[in-house]
Amino acid sequence: MSAIKALFVTSEVAGLAKAGGLGEVSAGLPLALRRRGIDIRVLMPAYREVIAKLPDIDWFGTLPGRAGIPPARLGEARLADGTILYLVAAPSLFDRRGTPYCTPEGADWPDNHLRFARLSLAAADIAAGRGGLAWTPDIVHANDWPGGLVPAYMRWDGTDVPSILTIHNIAYQGNFDAGQRHGLGIPDAAFGMHGVEFHGRVSFLKAGGFYASHVTTVSPTHATEITTESQGAGLHGLMRTRAAAGQLSGIVNGIDESWDPGSDPHLPHHFDPVDLNGKQANADAVRTGLCLRPSVGPLFGIVSRMVHQKGLDFVAEAANDIVENGGQIAILGLGDPEIEHMLSRTSRRHRDDIGVLIGFNEPMARRIVAGSDFTLMPSRFEPCGLTQMQAQRYGALPIAHATGGLADTIDDGATGFLFSTLSSGGLVAACHRAFDVYGDEGQLADMRRAAMARCFSWSGAAAEYEALYRRLAGPRMAAIRPRPRAVEQPITACDTAFLEPAA
Ligand code: ADP
Ligand code: GLC
């Protein structure tokens, strides 16, 4: 089988610029696909912090602008793991301080529509063979709303390369005022229900969901959920249509191999399924770090973006009950200031038992997960979730709402606890099940070992994406592969004899 060439388009890559799970997927999945022989290359914006982190960028090409989208330069760099990274540089859009999406103060950049249209157009141009690259993809794999216009520009430009849009979070849609469409080079005919229009606005995610050859999301359960009115964020009709056509599926993410409790350099104490002693020592280190009182009760951990999706208000309501039953809670997160304040207030009410750290800090995240007996994830919805997989690897049994990827990756009663009633009461009831297990040393150790033994590597997801790439790109690759030329058969001795004129 010939190697498939894939262009992976993303707005974040862990280690360069990351805001959440997408960054980790963009680092882990391409590497796993490369190990399967896919010639996959990653395209992302040349944010200021990315350029600062990459010493050797080869600026090899240029791309024209379109409508209000400025021209760009294309650069190439090689990551430490060997991944080829293409960078789209447009200094007026990307050379600034802040996160991929927000100002340093946390507000969305007002020109996000132009910034991610610039990224998307670059991907479409590369797919069309422009930009000075001696390489064109057989398939383009775009992610989330920042990549939503990739399949759209490809369609409008008549570029016959299949595309995938992976929706990591359907709640973030990239919807902008209708008037912006002119500056984005969107044809008038495309501004309708069968195109980029969504409730009178331009929607990047709708565009990708409509024009991509195939749509995926990050767990099978969530692929079904987004076809429902309650979880489709207004796009359930489109998702239902795609599902009916066999063009919507769910593939569960993996987690990075560095999540290994036996070797993680960020942990004060290592442990493994055979020797779990280090876990208690890590818990004590977390207690000391967060100024919690010494305790032999269970430690409940939370590492999360602080946003409505994650259901942290249920934790604030359940906190009294957890503390009254002898539990403690360690929280690390960053996000919506209201949620940050809510949890800080909860912690002030229980200074000795609940500690909150506001910030984004990966070593700290790993220490909290390693020290926790249980991990709380009462998410209202969770397309996949990485934290519950990391938690299982570190024996911190997840207590989670049975939704999306949480339902798909937690084995209720064996590697964690799932609850179906989304309320603080539902969470408290699940915590009581956890308290019971904590009181039974044998059962606790069995569950921890079962959780730690689960395989959440990227290889499973990569095999599924490869099958999808082959299904979508295979027919076109076969059609354009140069036909073998009729080769003249060499004359063998036997033939020569045959050709000998008869005497
Ligand atoms: P989402 O992408 O919705 O935020 P995921 O569970 O898919 O949720 O991924 C979140 C990732 O970000 C996990 O790897 C988690 O460990 C990490 N993370 C979340 N919040 C923090 C934080 N405050 N500090 C460090 N890492 C964090
Ligand atoms: C999104 C989702 C999360 C998922 C991540 C990576 O941020 O909220 O559930 O794990 O993307 O796919």
Coordinates of C-alpha atoms and ligand atoms in Angstrom, one line a residue:
M1 CA 0.0 0.0 0.0
S2 CA 1.4 3.4 -0.8
A3 CA 1.9 6.0 1.9
I4 CA -1.0 8.4 2.4
K5 CA 0.0 12.1 2.5
A6 CA -2.1 14.0 5.1
L7 CA -2.2 17.6 6.1
F8 CA -3.3 18.1 9.7
V9 CA -4.6 21.6 10.3
T10 CA -4.7 22.9 13.9
S11 CA -4.7 26.1 15.9
E12 CA -2.7 24.6 18.8
V13 CA 0.1 22.1 19.4
A14 CA 1.2 21.1 22.9
G15 CA 4.8 22.2 23.6
L16 CA 4.4 25.2 21.2
A17 CA 1.0 26.9 21.9
K18 CA -1.8 25.1 23.8
A19 CA -5.1 26.1 25.4
G20 CA -6.6 22.6 26.1
G21 CA -7.1 19.1 24.8
L22 CA -6.8 20.0 21.1
G23 CA -3.2 20.9 21.6
E24 CA -2.4 17.5 23.0
V25 CA -4.3 15.7 20.3
S26 CA -2.3 17.8 17.7
A27 CA 0.9 16.6 19.2
G28 CA 0.0 13.0 19.9
L29 CA -2.2 11.9 16.9
P30 CA 0.1 13.0 14.0
L31 CA 3.1 11.2 15.7
A32 CA 1.1 8.0 16.1
L33 CA -0.1 8.2 12.5
R34 CA 3.5 8.8 11.3
R35 CA 4.5 5.6 13.2
R36 CA 1.9 3.8 11.0
G37 CA 3.6 5.0 7.9
I38 CA 1.3 8.0 7.1
D39 CA 3.2 11.0 5.7
I40 CA 1.4 13.5 7.9
R41 CA 2.5 17.1 8.2
V42 CA 1.0 19.6 10.7
L43 CA 0.0 23.2 9.7
M44 CA -0.5 25.9 12.3
P45 CA -0.3 29.7 12.7
A46 CA 3.2 31.2 13.3
Y47 CA 2.2 32.7 16.7
R48 CA 4.9 34.8 18.3
E49 CA 5.5 32.2 21.0
V50 CA 5.8 29.4 18.4
I51 CA 8.5 31.3 16.4
A52 CA 10.3 32.0 19.7
K53 CA 10.4 28.3 20.5
L54 CA 11.6 27.1 17.1
P55 CA 15.2 28.0 16.3
D56 CA 15.3 26.7 12.7
I57 CA 12.4 27.7 10.5
D58 CA 12.9 27.6 6.8
W59 CA 10.7 30.3 5.2
F60 CA 10.3 28.7 1.8
G61 CA 7.2 30.1 0.2
T62 CA 4.5 32.7 0.0
L63 CA 0.7 32.6 -0.3
P64 CA -1.5 35.3 -1.8
G65 CA -4.2 37.1 0.3
R66 CA -7.8 37.0 -0.6
A67 CA -10.4 39.7 0.1
G68 CA -9.5 41.0 3.5
I69 CA -7.2 38.2 4.3
P70 CA -3.6 39.3 4.1
P71 CA -0.9 37.4 2.2
A72 CA 1.3 35.0 4.2
R73 CA 4.7 33.3 4.3
L74 CA 5.0 29.6 4.7
G75 CA 7.7 28.2 6.9
E76 CA 8.9 24.7 7.7
A77 CA 10.3 23.4 10.9
R78 CA 11.0 19.9 12.3
L79 CA 9.9 19.1 15.8
A80 CA 12.0 17.0 18.2
D81 CA 9.9 13.9 17.5
G82 CA 10.5 14.3 13.8
T83 CA 7.1 15.8 12.9
I84 CA 7.2 18.2 9.9
L85 CA 5.5 21.4 10.9
Y86 CA 4.3 24.0 8.4
L87 CA 3.8 27.5 9.8
V88 CA 1.6 30.3 8.3
A89 CA 3.1 33.6 9.1
A90 CA 1.0 36.8 8.8
P91 CA 2.6 39.1 11.4
S92 CA -0.4 41.5 11.6
L93 CA -2.5 38.5 12.7
F94 CA -0.2 36.3 14.7
D95 CA 2.8 38.2 16.0
R96 CA 1.3 39.3 19.4
R97 CA 1.2 38.3 23.0
G98 CA -1.6 36.2 24.3
T99 CA -3.1 32.7 23.8
P100 CA -4.0 31.3 20.4
Y101 CA -7.5 32.8 20.8
C102 CA -7.4 35.5 23.4
T103 CA -5.7 38.7 24.5
P104 CA -3.4 38.4 27.6
E105 CA -6.5 39.8 29.5
G106 CA -8.6 36.8 28.4
A107 CA -10.8 38.5 25.8
D108 CA -11.3 36.9 22.3
W109 CA -9.1 38.6 19.7
P110 CA -11.5 40.8 17.7
D111 CA -10.0 39.6 14.4
N112 CA -10.2 35.9 15.1
H113 CA -12.3 35.5 12.0
L114 CA -9.4 36.8 9.8
R115 CA -6.8 34.9 11.8
F116 CA -8.3 31.5 11.4
A117 CA -9.6 32.2 7.8
R118 CA -5.9 32.9 7.1
L119 CA -4.9 29.5 8.5
S120 CA -7.7 27.7 6.7
L121 CA -7.0 29.4 3.3
A122 CA -3.3 28.4 3.6
A123 CA -4.4 24.8 4.1
A124 CA -6.7 25.0 1.1
D125 CA -3.9 26.5 -1.0
I126 CA -1.4 23.8 0.0
A127 CA -4.1 21.2 -1.0
A128 CA -4.3 22.9 -4.4
G129 CA -0.5 22.7 -4.9
R130 CA 0.2 26.4 -4.2
G131 CA 2.7 27.9 -1.8
G132 CA 5.9 26.5 -3.2
L133 CA 5.7 23.1 -1.6
A134 CA 6.9 20.1 -3.6
W135 CA 4.2 18.1 -1.7
T136 CA 0.4 17.9 -1.9
P137 CA -1.8 16.0 0.5
D138 CA -4.1 13.1 -0.4
I139 CA -6.3 14.2 2.5
V140 CA -6.7 17.3 4.6
H141 CA -7.7 16.8 8.3
A142 CA -9.0 20.1 9.9
N143 CA -9.8 20.6 13.5
D144 CA -12.5 22.6 15.3
W145 CA -13.9 25.9 14.2
P146 CA -10.5 27.5 13.5
G147 CA -10.2 24.9 10.7
G148 CA -13.8 25.1 9.7
L149 CA -13.3 27.1 6.5
V150 CA -10.6 24.6 5.2
P151 CA -13.1 22.3 3.4
A152 CA -15.1 25.3 2.3
Y153 CA -12.3 27.1 0.5
M154 CA -11.3 23.8 -1.0
R155 CA -14.8 23.3 -2.4
W156 CA -15.1 26.9 -3.7
D157 CA -11.7 26.6 -5.4
G158 CA -12.6 23.2 -7.0
T159 CA -9.8 21.3 -5.2
D160 CA -10.7 17.7 -5.4
V161 CA -9.0 16.4 -2.3
P162 CA -11.1 14.7 0.5
S163 CA -11.3 16.5 3.8
I164 CA -12.2 15.6 7.4
L165 CA -13.4 18.0 10.1
T166 CA -12.8 16.7 13.6
I167 CA -15.1 18.5 16.1
H168 CA -13.5 18.5 19.5
N169 CA -16.1 20.9 21.0
I170 CA -19.3 21.8 19.2
A171 CA -20.0 24.5 21.7
Y172 CA -17.2 26.7 20.2
Q173 CA -18.4 27.5 16.7
G174 CA -16.6 30.6 15.4
N175 CA -19.8 32.6 14.6
F176 CA -19.3 36.1 13.2
D177 CA -21.4 38.9 11.8
A178 CA -22.8 38.3 8.3
G179 CA -21.0 41.4 7.1
Q180 CA -17.6 39.8 7.7
R181 CA -18.2 37.3 4.9
H182 CA -17.0 39.8 2.2
G183 CA -13.6 40.2 3.9
L184 CA -13.3 36.4 4.2
G185 CA -13.8 35.8 0.5
I186 CA -17.0 33.8 1.0
P187 CA -19.0 33.6 -2.3
D188 CA -22.5 35.1 -2.0
A189 CA -24.0 31.8 -3.1
A190 CA -22.4 30.1 -0.1
F191 CA -24.1 32.3 2.4
G192 CA -27.2 30.2 2.9
M193 CA -28.5 27.2 4.8
H194 CA -26.5 24.9 2.4
G195 CA -23.2 26.7 3.2
V196 CA -21.7 28.8 5.9
E197 CA -24.8 30.6 7.1
F198 CA -26.1 29.8 10.7
H199 CA -28.9 31.9 12.1
G200 CA -28.0 34.9 9.9
R201 CA -24.3 34.7 10.8
V202 CA -21.2 33.3 9.3
S203 CA -20.3 30.0 11.1
F204 CA -16.9 28.5 10.6
L205 CA -17.9 25.2 12.3
K206 CA -21.1 24.9 10.3
A207 CA -19.1 25.5 7.2
G208 CA -16.7 22.7 8.0
G209 CA -19.5 20.4 9.1
F210 CA -21.3 21.1 5.8
Y211 CA -18.4 21.0 3.3
A212 CA -16.0 18.3 4.8
S213 CA -16.1 14.9 3.1
H214 CA -16.5 13.4 6.6
V215 CA -17.0 14.7 10.1
T216 CA -15.6 13.1 13.2
T217 CA -15.9 13.8 16.9
V218 CA -13.7 12.5 19.7
S219 CA -15.9 9.6 21.0
P220 CA -18.6 7.4 19.6
T221 CA -21.1 8.4 22.3
H222 CA -20.6 12.1 21.5
A223 CA -21.0 11.3 17.8
T224 CA -24.6 10.2 18.7
E225 CA -25.1 13.0 21.2
I226 CA -24.4 15.8 18.7
T227 CA -27.3 14.6 16.5
T228 CA -29.7 15.5 19.4
E229 CA -31.2 18.9 20.1
S230 CA -29.9 19.0 23.6
Q231 CA -26.3 18.4 22.7
G232 CA -26.0 19.5 19.1
A233 CA -25.6 23.2 19.9
G234 CA -28.0 24.0 17.1
L235 CA -26.1 21.9 14.5
H236 CA -28.0 18.7 15.3
G237 CA -29.9 18.8 12.1
L238 CA -26.8 19.0 10.0
M239 CA -25.1 16.3 12.1
R240 CA -28.1 14.1 11.7
T241 CA -27.9 14.5 7.9
R242 CA -24.2 13.7 8.0
A243 CA -24.8 10.6 10.2
A244 CA -27.6 9.3 8.0
A245 CA -25.2 9.5 5.0
G246 CA -22.5 7.5 7.0
Q247 CA -20.4 10.7 7.2
L248 CA -20.2 11.2 11.0
S249 CA -18.3 9.0 13.3
G250 CA -16.5 9.1 16.7
I251 CA -12.9 8.1 17.5
V252 CA -11.7 8.2 21.1
N253 CA -8.5 10.2 21.8
G254 CA -5.4 8.8 23.4
I255 CA -3.1 10.3 26.0
D256 CA 0.6 11.0 25.8
E257 CA 3.1 8.2 26.8
S258 CA 4.7 10.6 29.2
W259 CA 1.7 10.0 31.5
D260 CA 3.5 7.2 33.3
P261 CA 3.5 7.1 37.1
G262 CA 6.6 5.0 37.1
S263 CA 8.8 7.6 35.3
D264 CA 7.0 11.0 35.2
P265 CA 9.8 13.4 36.2
H266 CA 7.3 15.8 37.7
L267 CA 6.2 13.4 40.5
P268 CA 7.9 13.6 43.8
H269 CA 7.3 9.8 44.3
H270 CA 7.0 7.2 41.6
F271 CA 4.6 4.2 41.8
D272 CA 3.2 1.4 39.7
P273 CA 0.3 -1.1 39.9
V274 CA 2.5 -3.5 41.9
D275 CA 3.9 -1.0 44.3
L276 CA 1.3 1.7 45.1
N277 CA 3.0 3.1 48.1
G278 CA 4.2 6.2 46.3
K279 CA 0.6 7.2 45.8
Q280 CA 0.1 8.0 49.5
A281 CA 3.3 10.0 49.5
N282 CA 2.2 12.0 46.5
A283 CA -1.1 12.7 48.3
D284 CA 0.8 14.0 51.3
A285 CA 2.9 16.2 49.1
V286 CA -0.3 17.7 47.6
R287 CA -1.7 18.3 51.0
T288 CA 1.4 20.1 52.1
G289 CA 1.6 22.1 48.9
L290 CA -2.0 23.3 49.3
C291 CA -1.8 23.9 53.1
L292 CA -4.4 21.2 53.8
R293 CA -4.4 19.4 57.1
P294 CA -2.8 15.9 57.3
S295 CA -5.4 13.3 56.7
V296 CA -6.0 9.6 56.1
G297 CA -9.2 10.3 54.3
P298 CA -9.5 10.3 50.5
L299 CA -8.2 13.1 48.3
F300 CA -10.4 14.2 45.5
G301 CA -8.6 16.0 42.6
I302 CA -9.7 18.3 39.9
V303 CA -7.6 19.5 37.0
S304 CA -9.8 21.4 34.6
R305 CA -10.5 24.4 32.5
M306 CA -12.9 26.5 34.6
V307 CA -15.8 26.7 32.3
H308 CA -19.6 26.0 32.5
Q309 CA -19.1 22.7 30.5
K310 CA -17.1 21.2 33.3
G311 CA -19.9 21.3 35.9
L312 CA -17.7 22.7 38.7
D313 CA -20.7 24.3 40.3
F314 CA -21.9 20.8 41.2
V315 CA -18.5 20.4 43.0
A316 CA -19.1 23.6 45.0
E317 CA -22.5 22.3 46.0
A318 CA -21.2 18.8 46.9
A319 CA -18.1 20.2 48.8
N320 CA -19.8 20.2 52.3
D321 CA -20.8 16.6 52.0
I322 CA -17.4 15.5 50.8
V323 CA -15.6 17.3 53.7
E324 CA -18.1 16.1 56.3
N325 CA -17.4 12.5 55.2
G326 CA -13.7 13.0 55.8
G327 CA -12.7 13.9 52.2
Q328 CA -10.4 16.7 50.9
I329 CA -10.4 18.4 47.5
A330 CA -7.4 19.7 45.5
I331 CA -8.3 21.9 42.6
L332 CA -6.2 23.3 39.8
G333 CA -7.7 25.3 37.0
L334 CA -8.0 28.4 35.0
G335 CA -10.8 30.0 33.0
D336 CA -14.0 31.9 33.7
P337 CA -13.4 34.4 36.6
E338 CA -16.8 33.7 38.1
I339 CA -16.1 30.0 38.4
E340 CA -12.6 30.7 39.8
H341 CA -14.2 32.9 42.5
M342 CA -16.9 30.4 43.3
L343 CA -14.3 27.7 44.0
S344 CA -12.1 30.1 45.9
R345 CA -15.0 30.9 48.1
T346 CA -15.7 27.2 48.7
S347 CA -12.1 26.7 49.6
R348 CA -12.2 29.6 52.1
R349 CA -15.1 28.0 53.9
H350 CA -13.0 24.8 54.3
R351 CA -9.5 26.1 54.5
D352 CA -8.0 22.9 55.9
D353 CA -9.7 20.6 53.5
I354 CA -10.1 22.3 50.1
G355 CA -7.3 23.9 48.2
V356 CA -7.6 25.8 45.0
L357 CA -4.8 26.9 42.6
I358 CA -5.7 29.2 39.8
G359 CA -3.4 28.8 36.9
F360 CA -2.2 26.5 34.1
N361 CA 0.7 24.4 35.3
E362 CA 1.4 21.0 33.8
P363 CA 3.8 19.7 36.5
M364 CA 1.3 20.7 39.2
A365 CA -1.5 19.0 37.2
R366 CA 0.4 15.8 37.1
R367 CA 1.2 15.9 40.9
I368 CA -2.4 16.5 41.8
V369 CA -3.6 13.6 39.6
A370 CA -0.8 11.3 41.0
G371 CA -1.8 12.2 44.6
S372 CA -5.5 12.0 44.2
D373 CA -7.5 8.9 45.1
F374 CA -10.4 10.1 43.0
T375 CA -10.8 12.6 40.2
L376 CA -14.0 14.6 39.9
M377 CA -15.4 15.2 36.4
P378 CA -19.1 16.2 36.6
S379 CA -19.0 17.6 33.0
R380 CA -22.3 18.7 31.6
F381 CA -21.0 17.4 28.3
E382 CA -17.5 16.0 27.4
P383 CA -16.7 15.2 23.8
C384 CA -13.8 13.0 24.9
G385 CA -11.9 14.2 27.9
L386 CA -8.3 13.4 28.5
T387 CA -8.2 14.0 32.2
Q388 CA -10.2 10.9 33.1
M389 CA -7.8 8.8 31.1
Q390 CA -4.7 10.4 32.7
A391 CA -6.4 9.9 36.1
Q392 CA -7.0 6.2 35.4
R393 CA -3.3 5.8 34.4
Y394 CA -2.4 7.4 37.8
G395 CA -4.8 5.3 39.8
A396 CA -7.0 8.3 40.6
L397 CA -10.4 6.7 40.0
P398 CA -12.6 9.1 38.1
I399 CA -16.0 10.0 39.4
A400 CA -17.8 11.3 36.3
H401 CA -21.1 12.2 34.6
A402 CA -22.0 9.4 32.2
T403 CA -21.7 11.5 29.0
G404 CA -19.6 11.5 25.8
G405 CA -16.1 10.2 26.1
L406 CA -16.4 9.8 29.9
A407 CA -19.0 7.1 29.3
D408 CA -16.8 5.5 26.6
T409 CA -13.6 5.4 28.6
I410 CA -14.6 4.7 32.2
D411 CA -15.7 1.2 33.2
D412 CA -18.3 1.9 36.0
G413 CA -17.5 0.1 39.2
A414 CA -14.3 -1.3 37.8
T415 CA -12.0 1.6 36.9
G416 CA -14.2 4.5 38.2
F417 CA -17.7 5.7 39.0
L418 CA -20.2 7.0 36.5
F419 CA -23.4 8.8 37.4
S420 CA -26.4 9.6 35.2
T421 CA -28.3 12.3 37.1
L422 CA -26.5 15.5 36.4
S423 CA -26.9 17.4 39.7
S424 CA -25.0 17.9 42.9
G425 CA -27.1 15.0 44.3
G426 CA -26.0 12.7 41.5
L427 CA -22.4 13.7 42.2
V428 CA -22.7 13.2 45.9
A429 CA -24.3 9.8 45.5
A430 CA -21.3 8.7 43.2
C431 CA -18.9 10.1 45.8
H432 CA -20.5 8.0 48.5
R433 CA -19.9 4.9 46.3
A434 CA -16.2 6.1 46.2
F435 CA -16.1 6.5 50.0
D436 CA -17.3 2.9 50.4
V437 CA -14.6 1.6 48.1
Y438 CA -12.0 3.8 49.9
G439 CA -13.1 2.0 53.1
D440 CA -12.3 -1.4 51.6
E441 CA -8.6 -1.6 51.0
G442 CA -8.7 -4.7 48.8
Q443 CA -11.4 -3.3 46.5
L444 CA -9.6 0.0 46.3
A445 CA -6.4 -1.6 45.2
D446 CA -8.2 -3.8 42.7
M447 CA -9.9 -0.9 41.1
R448 CA -6.7 1.2 41.0
R449 CA -4.8 -1.7 39.4
A450 CA -7.6 -2.2 36.8
A451 CA -7.6 1.5 36.0
M452 CA -3.8 1.8 35.7
A453 CA -3.7 -1.3 33.5
R454 CA -6.0 0.2 30.9
C455 CA -4.4 1.1 27.6
F456 CA -5.1 4.7 26.5
S457 CA -2.2 5.0 24.0
W458 CA -2.7 6.9 20.7
S459 CA -2.1 3.8 18.6
G460 CA -5.8 2.6 18.7
A461 CA -7.0 6.0 17.6
A462 CA -4.4 6.2 14.9
A463 CA -5.4 2.9 13.5
E464 CA -9.0 4.2 13.2
Y465 CA -8.0 7.5 11.6
E466 CA -5.8 5.6 9.2
A467 CA -8.7 3.4 8.1
L468 CA -10.8 6.5 7.6
Y469 CA -8.0 8.3 5.6
R470 CA -7.7 5.2 3.4
R471 CA -11.5 4.9 2.8
L472 CA -11.7 8.6 1.8
A473 CA -8.5 9.1 0.0
G474 CA -8.0 5.6 -1.5
P475 CA -10.3 5.9 -4.6
R476 CA -8.7 9.2 -5.6
M477 CA -5.2 8.0 -5.0
A478 CA -5.9 4.9 -7.1
A479 CA -7.3 7.1 -9.9
I480 CA -4.4 9.5 -10.1
R481 CA -1.6 7.0 -9.4
P482 CA 0.4 6.8 -12.7
R483 CA -0.4 3.6 -14.5
P484 CA 2.5 1.3 -14.9
R485 CA 3.9 1.7 -18.4
A486 CA 3.8 -1.5 -20.6
V487 CA 7.3 -2.8 -19.9
E488 CA 9.0 -4.6 -22.8
Q489 CA 9.7 -8.1 -21.6
P490 CA 13.4 -8.8 -21.6
I491 CA 14.3 -11.5 -24.1
T492 CA 15.2 -14.6 -22.2
A493 CA 17.4 -17.4 -23.4
C494 CA 14.3 -19.5 -24.1
D495 CA 12.8 -16.6 -26.2
T496 CA 16.0 -16.2 -28.1
A497 CA 15.8 -19.9 -29.0
F498 CA 12.2 -19.4 -30.1
L499 CA 13.2 -16.4 -32.3
E500 CA 16.0 -18.3 -33.9
P501 CA 15.1 -18.7 -37.5
A502 CA 14.3 -22.3 -38.2
A503 CA 17.1 -24.0 -39.9
Ligands
ADP1 P1 -10.6 20.2 27.6 O1 -9.8 20.1 26.3 O2 -12.1 20.4 27.4 O3 -10.1 21.3 28.4 P2 -9.6 17.6 28.2 O4 -9.8 16.7 29.4 O5 -9.7 17.0 26.9 O6 -10.5 18.9 28.4 O7 -8.1 18.1 28.2 C1 -7.6 19.0 29.2 C2 -6.1 18.9 29.2 O8 -5.5 20.0 29.7 C3 -5.6 17.7 30.1 O9 -4.4 17.2 29.6 C4 -5.4 18.4 31.4 O10 -4.4 17.7 32.2 C5 -4.9 19.7 31.0 N1 -5.2 20.8 31.9 C6 -6.5 21.4 32.1 N2 -6.4 22.4 33.0 C7 -5.1 22.5 33.3 C8 -4.4 23.3 34.2 N3 -5.0 24.3 34.9 N4 -3.1 23.2 34.3 C9 -2.4 22.2 33.6 N5 -3.0 21.3 32.8 C10 -4.4 21.5 32.7
GLC2 C1 -12.2 19.5 23.7 C2 -13.2 18.7 24.5 C3 -12.5 17.6 25.3 C4 -11.6 16.8 24.3 C5 -10.6 17.7 23.7 C6 -9.7 17.0 22.8 O1 -11.5 20.5 24.4 O2 -13.8 19.6 25.5 O3 -13.6 16.7 25.7 O4 -11.0 15.7 25.1 O5 -11.3 18.7 23.0 O6 -10.3 16.3 21.7

